[in-house]
Amino acid sequence: MMSYPQATSVEDFRRHLAAVQARIHAACERVGRDPAGVRLLPVSKTVDEAHIRLSYAAGCRQLGENKVQEAHRKWQAMADLPDLRWSVIGHLQSNKAKWVARFATEFQALDSLRLAAALQQRLQAEGRSLDVFVQVNTSGEASKYGLAPRDVQAFLAAMPAYPALRVRGLMTLALLSTDTARVRQCFIGLRTLRDQLRPGAPAGVDLGGLSMGMSGDFEIAIEEGATVVRVGQAIYGARALPDSHYWPGAASTGVG
Ligand SMILES: *Cc1c(COP(=O)(O)O)cnc(C)c1O
C-alpha cells in the first residue's frame, strides 16, 4: 500500500510535485511518449484554503474538485488569485449546473443530455463556455457514474446542440483494485472506445483528450494513453475521508 505524506509547506509541495512529475516522465519513457502530452491536474478536494495557497505558491494553477459547492466556496475565497482555475471532476446533478457555469473552466464528468442542456442554458446566461470531458463507466460497476461505452457514440452525436460545451475528450475512473491487470483493462477500454469513435465524431467534438489515472494508478493510465492525470493524495497527502464519500460503493473494495 502506497503511503501519502501530508504536505505542510511550499517546500513539501515542490517536492511532491517534482516526484509526481518524475513518475510521469518515467511512465512516458517506458512507452515512448512525450511528457508534454500529459497534463497533471492536482486534485484539492477536502484540502483547506491555507494548504491550497501553499500549493499555489509551489506552482499549481488549475485544481480539480469533486464536489461543486466545495469548489465554488474555494473559488470565492481565493478570488484574489485570478490565475487559479477550477476543474470540476465529480458527478453533477442538473439542478447544480448553475454553480459550474459560474466559475469552472473545465468539467470532466458530463454523463447525461439533461445535464448538457442545463449547462448550456446556464453558460449562455453567463456568457461563458466550458471545456468538458464525457465520463464513461469502463469498470462496469453499477455504483460508478458515467455513460456505458455503447451509449457514447449517440451521446457525442447530440453534442453540437450544446455549443457552449467544448468536448475535449473522455474521462474515466478505473476499478479501485490492487489487481493492476483489471485496472489497466479500464484504461485500455477508454482508449479503444476513443479510437473507434474519433473518425466519426461530429465537427467541434474533439476526442484528443483521455482523462484517466489517479494517485494509485496514474502510471498505468499514462502507459495506456492518458493525456490528463488527476492526482490528489500523492501531492496533498492522504485524505481522512474514505473514497466511498466520493464514489458510492468504493469502500467495499477495501482499497483507497
Ligand atoms: C479524488 C479524485 C481523484 C484523485 O484521487 P487521489 O487518490 O487523491 O489521487 C481523481 N479523480 C476523481 C474524480 C476524484 O474524485
Short mmCIF file of C-alpha atoms and ligand atoms in Angstrom, two decimals:
data_model
loop_
_atom_site.label_atom_id
_atom_site.label_comp_id
_atom_site.label_asym_id
_atom_site.label_seq_id
_atom_site.Cartn_x
_atom_site.Cartn_y
_atom_site.Cartn_z
CA MET A 1 0.00 0.00 0.00
CA MET A 2 1.35 3.41 -1.02
CA SER A 3 1.71 5.96 1.79
CA TYR A 4 0.90 9.60 1.11
CA PRO A 5 2.65 12.04 3.48
CA GLN A 6 0.91 15.36 4.17
CA ALA A 7 2.34 18.49 2.56
CA THR A 8 2.51 21.35 5.06
CA SER A 9 4.95 23.77 3.42
CA VAL A 10 5.67 25.18 -0.02
CA GLU A 11 8.82 23.05 0.00
CA ASP A 12 6.79 19.89 0.64
CA PHE A 13 4.53 20.76 -2.29
CA ARG A 14 7.52 21.43 -4.57
CA ARG A 15 8.98 18.05 -3.62
CA HIS A 16 5.72 16.13 -4.06
CA LEU A 17 5.01 17.80 -7.41
CA ALA A 18 8.54 17.05 -8.62
CA ALA A 19 8.19 13.41 -7.54
CA VAL A 20 4.89 13.03 -9.40
CA GLN A 21 6.35 14.71 -12.49
CA ALA A 22 9.35 12.36 -12.35
CA ARG A 23 6.97 9.37 -12.27
CA ILE A 24 5.01 10.85 -15.20
CA HIS A 25 8.25 11.21 -17.16
CA ALA A 26 9.34 7.67 -16.34
CA ALA A 27 5.98 6.24 -17.42
CA CYS A 28 6.16 8.22 -20.69
CA GLU A 29 9.67 6.98 -21.30
CA ARG A 30 8.60 3.35 -20.89
CA VAL A 31 6.15 3.66 -23.77
CA GLY A 32 7.93 6.26 -25.92
CA ARG A 33 5.56 9.15 -25.23
CA ASP A 34 6.39 12.85 -24.97
CA PRO A 35 5.74 14.01 -21.36
CA ALA A 36 4.47 17.30 -22.78
CA GLY A 37 1.40 15.31 -23.84
CA VAL A 38 0.40 14.59 -20.24
CA ARG A 39 -1.21 17.29 -18.08
CA LEU A 40 -1.04 16.90 -14.31
CA LEU A 41 -4.28 18.11 -12.69
CA PRO A 42 -3.78 18.40 -8.91
CA VAL A 43 -6.95 17.41 -7.02
CA SER A 44 -7.55 19.55 -3.93
CA LYS A 45 -10.83 18.11 -2.61
CA THR A 46 -11.08 18.23 1.21
CA VAL A 47 -7.90 20.35 1.32
CA ASP A 48 -8.31 23.61 3.25
CA GLU A 49 -7.62 27.08 1.90
CA ALA A 50 -4.29 27.51 3.68
CA HIS A 51 -2.86 24.36 2.14
CA ILE A 52 -4.27 25.19 -1.29
CA ARG A 53 -2.48 28.54 -1.09
CA LEU A 54 0.78 26.73 -0.32
CA SER A 55 0.30 24.54 -3.39
CA TYR A 56 -0.41 27.67 -5.44
CA ALA A 57 2.89 29.11 -4.24
CA ALA A 58 4.54 25.88 -5.39
CA GLY A 59 3.13 26.43 -8.88
CA CYS A 60 -0.37 24.88 -9.07
CA ARG A 61 -2.62 26.99 -11.31
CA GLN A 62 -5.51 24.64 -12.07
CA LEU A 63 -7.15 22.46 -9.43
CA GLY A 64 -9.63 19.60 -9.61
CA GLU A 65 -12.53 19.38 -7.14
CA ASN A 66 -15.06 16.57 -6.88
CA LYS A 67 -17.96 18.48 -5.31
CA VAL A 68 -19.22 21.64 -6.97
CA GLN A 69 -20.28 23.54 -3.86
CA GLU A 70 -16.92 22.93 -2.17
CA ALA A 71 -15.22 24.12 -5.36
CA HIS A 72 -17.43 27.21 -5.60
CA ARG A 73 -16.72 28.13 -2.00
CA LYS A 74 -12.96 27.84 -2.57
CA TRP A 75 -13.17 29.85 -5.79
CA GLN A 76 -14.86 32.68 -3.90
CA ALA A 77 -12.40 32.52 -1.01
CA MET A 78 -9.42 32.68 -3.37
CA ALA A 79 -10.70 35.26 -5.83
CA ASP A 80 -7.52 37.22 -5.11
CA LEU A 81 -5.67 34.57 -7.18
CA PRO A 82 -7.16 35.39 -10.61
CA ASP A 83 -4.94 32.92 -12.48
CA LEU A 84 -6.09 29.99 -10.34
CA ARG A 85 -8.57 27.97 -12.40
CA TRP A 86 -11.02 25.29 -11.28
CA SER A 87 -11.92 21.99 -12.84
CA VAL A 88 -14.98 20.12 -11.54
CA ILE A 89 -14.30 16.39 -11.87
CA GLY A 90 -17.17 14.80 -9.93
CA HIS A 91 -20.77 13.85 -10.68
CA LEU A 92 -23.10 16.82 -11.01
CA GLN A 93 -26.87 16.97 -10.65
CA SER A 94 -28.60 19.06 -13.31
CA ASN A 95 -30.05 21.38 -10.69
CA LYS A 96 -26.50 22.38 -9.71
CA ALA A 97 -25.42 23.29 -13.25
CA LYS A 98 -25.60 26.97 -12.44
CA TRP A 99 -22.72 26.63 -9.96
CA VAL A 100 -20.38 25.10 -12.50
CA ALA A 101 -21.43 27.62 -15.16
CA ARG A 102 -20.46 30.47 -12.90
CA PHE A 103 -16.81 29.72 -12.25
CA ALA A 104 -15.40 26.46 -13.59
CA THR A 105 -13.17 26.41 -16.68
CA GLU A 106 -13.45 22.66 -17.11
CA PHE A 107 -15.98 19.95 -16.26
CA GLN A 108 -14.88 16.34 -16.54
CA ALA A 109 -17.99 14.38 -15.54
CA LEU A 110 -20.54 15.05 -18.28
CA ASP A 111 -22.78 11.98 -18.35
CA SER A 112 -26.31 12.96 -19.44
CA LEU A 113 -28.06 15.09 -22.05
CA ARG A 114 -30.24 16.54 -19.35
CA LEU A 115 -27.10 17.89 -17.67
CA ALA A 116 -25.72 19.09 -21.01
CA ALA A 117 -28.93 21.07 -21.61
CA ALA A 118 -28.83 22.57 -18.11
CA LEU A 119 -25.17 23.58 -18.51
CA GLN A 120 -25.81 25.03 -21.98
CA GLN A 121 -28.64 27.21 -20.63
CA ARG A 122 -26.66 28.44 -17.62
CA LEU A 123 -23.46 29.04 -19.59
CA GLN A 124 -25.36 31.02 -22.18
CA ALA A 125 -26.82 33.18 -19.41
CA GLU A 126 -23.31 33.78 -18.04
CA GLY A 127 -21.85 34.40 -21.49
CA ARG A 128 -19.33 31.64 -20.86
CA SER A 129 -18.25 28.36 -22.39
CA LEU A 130 -16.77 25.29 -20.76
CA ASP A 131 -14.28 22.57 -21.69
CA VAL A 132 -15.88 19.20 -20.97
CA PHE A 133 -14.90 15.55 -20.84
CA VAL A 134 -17.58 12.89 -21.27
CA GLN A 135 -17.41 10.41 -18.39
CA VAL A 136 -17.51 6.74 -19.34
CA ASN A 137 -18.05 3.83 -16.97
CA THR A 138 -15.28 1.45 -18.06
CA SER A 139 -15.36 -0.81 -15.00
CA GLY A 140 -18.93 -1.98 -15.39
CA GLU A 141 -19.58 -1.34 -11.69
CA ALA A 142 -23.18 -0.30 -11.14
CA SER A 143 -22.04 2.17 -8.50
CA LYS A 144 -19.86 4.17 -10.89
CA TYR A 145 -21.14 7.21 -12.72
CA GLY A 146 -20.63 7.66 -16.42
CA LEU A 147 -22.13 6.50 -19.69
CA ALA A 148 -21.99 2.87 -20.73
CA PRO A 149 -19.43 2.58 -23.54
CA ARG A 150 -22.14 1.56 -26.04
CA ASP A 151 -24.04 4.81 -25.39
CA VAL A 152 -21.16 7.22 -26.03
CA GLN A 153 -21.45 7.43 -29.82
CA ALA A 154 -25.08 8.61 -29.76
CA PHE A 155 -24.26 10.97 -26.90
CA LEU A 156 -21.46 12.64 -28.88
CA ALA A 157 -23.72 12.92 -31.92
CA ALA A 158 -26.05 15.10 -29.81
CA MET A 159 -23.31 17.45 -28.58
CA PRO A 160 -23.47 20.05 -31.41
CA ALA A 161 -26.83 21.14 -29.95
CA TYR A 162 -24.90 22.47 -26.91
CA PRO A 163 -22.32 24.88 -28.38
CA ALA A 164 -21.25 26.31 -25.00
CA LEU A 165 -19.81 22.88 -24.19
CA ARG A 166 -16.49 22.22 -25.89
CA VAL A 167 -15.90 18.48 -25.80
CA ARG A 168 -12.21 17.79 -25.25
CA GLY A 169 -12.22 14.07 -24.71
CA LEU A 170 -13.32 11.18 -22.50
CA MET A 171 -12.82 10.62 -18.78
CA THR A 172 -12.99 7.51 -16.62
CA LEU A 173 -12.41 6.19 -13.13
CA ALA A 174 -10.81 2.77 -13.18
CA LEU A 175 -11.77 -0.04 -10.89
CA LEU A 176 -10.42 0.64 -7.40
CA SER A 177 -8.44 -2.54 -7.08
CA THR A 178 -4.95 -3.83 -6.41
CA ASP A 179 -5.40 -6.12 -9.42
CA THR A 180 -3.43 -3.98 -11.87
CA ALA A 181 -4.38 -6.08 -14.88
CA ARG A 182 -8.04 -5.25 -14.33
CA VAL A 183 -7.24 -1.58 -13.68
CA ARG A 184 -5.25 -1.46 -16.93
CA GLN A 185 -8.19 -3.01 -18.77
CA CYS A 186 -10.35 0.00 -17.83
CA PHE A 187 -7.81 2.39 -19.35
CA ILE A 188 -7.41 0.26 -22.47
CA GLY A 189 -11.19 0.26 -22.76
CA LEU A 190 -11.40 4.05 -22.75
CA ARG A 191 -8.61 4.47 -25.28
CA THR A 192 -10.07 1.81 -27.59
CA LEU A 193 -13.50 3.42 -27.44
CA ARG A 194 -11.96 6.81 -28.24
CA ASP A 195 -10.03 5.37 -31.19
CA GLN A 196 -13.24 3.83 -32.54
CA LEU A 197 -15.33 6.98 -32.20
CA ARG A 198 -12.80 9.61 -33.20
CA PRO A 199 -13.08 9.30 -37.01
CA GLY A 200 -16.87 9.72 -36.93
CA ALA A 201 -17.08 12.41 -34.23
CA PRO A 202 -19.18 15.48 -35.15
CA ALA A 203 -17.39 18.71 -36.11
CA GLY A 204 -16.31 20.57 -32.99
CA VAL A 205 -16.18 17.42 -30.85
CA ASP A 206 -12.51 16.89 -30.03
CA LEU A 207 -11.69 13.43 -28.72
CA GLY A 208 -7.97 14.08 -28.29
CA GLY A 209 -8.17 14.03 -24.50
CA LEU A 210 -8.17 10.99 -22.23
CA SER A 211 -8.53 11.92 -18.56
CA MET A 212 -7.64 8.80 -16.61
CA GLY A 213 -5.39 7.89 -13.71
CA MET A 214 -5.18 8.99 -10.05
CA SER A 215 -2.54 8.73 -7.31
CA GLY A 216 -2.75 4.93 -7.19
CA ASP A 217 -2.82 4.19 -10.90
CA PHE A 218 -1.67 7.16 -13.00
CA GLU A 219 1.43 5.45 -14.34
CA ILE A 220 -0.63 2.62 -15.81
CA ALA A 221 -3.02 5.20 -17.28
CA ILE A 222 -0.15 7.05 -18.94
CA GLU A 223 1.17 3.82 -20.41
CA GLU A 224 -2.30 3.36 -21.93
CA GLY A 225 -2.59 6.87 -23.35
CA ALA A 226 -3.78 9.29 -20.64
CA THR A 227 -3.42 12.97 -21.57
CA VAL A 228 -4.72 14.21 -18.19
CA VAL A 229 -3.98 12.57 -14.84
CA ARG A 230 -5.97 13.69 -11.77
CA VAL A 231 -3.72 13.39 -8.73
CA GLY A 232 -4.72 14.37 -5.20
CA GLN A 233 -3.19 12.33 -2.39
CA ALA A 234 0.30 11.98 -3.90
CA ILE A 235 0.52 15.80 -3.84
CA TYR A 236 -1.54 16.93 -0.83
CA GLY A 237 -1.28 13.84 1.37
CA ALA A 238 -3.67 11.08 2.38
CA ARG A 239 -7.31 12.08 2.82
CA ALA A 240 -9.09 11.35 6.06
CA LEU A 241 -12.41 10.68 4.34
CA PRO A 242 -12.85 7.29 2.68
CA ASP A 243 -13.31 7.21 -1.10
CA SER A 244 -16.89 5.99 -0.54
CA HIS A 245 -17.65 9.62 0.33
CA TYR A 246 -16.98 10.45 -3.34
CA TRP A 247 -17.85 7.25 -5.17
CA PRO A 248 -20.72 5.23 -3.78
CA GLY A 249 -19.63 1.63 -3.29
CA ALA A 250 -15.88 2.33 -3.23
CA ALA A 251 -15.42 1.30 0.41
CA SER A 252 -16.46 -2.26 -0.30
CA THR A 253 -13.27 -2.82 -2.29
CA GLY A 254 -11.14 -2.22 0.81
CA VAL A 255 -8.72 -0.17 -1.28
CA GLY A 256 -8.07 3.56 -1.36
C1 LIG B 1 -10.37 12.34 -5.68
C2 LIG B 1 -10.39 12.13 -7.14
C3 LIG B 1 -9.19 11.92 -7.84
C4 LIG B 1 -7.83 11.89 -7.18
O1 LIG B 1 -7.69 10.79 -6.34
P1 LIG B 1 -6.34 10.66 -5.47
O2 LIG B 1 -6.40 9.31 -4.89
O3 LIG B 1 -6.41 11.75 -4.44
O4 LIG B 1 -5.20 10.89 -6.41
C5 LIG B 1 -9.29 11.74 -9.22
N1 LIG B 1 -10.47 11.77 -9.86
C6 LIG B 1 -11.63 11.97 -9.22
C7 LIG B 1 -12.90 12.01 -10.00
C8 LIG B 1 -11.62 12.17 -7.84
O5 LIG B 1 -12.79 12.39 -7.20
#
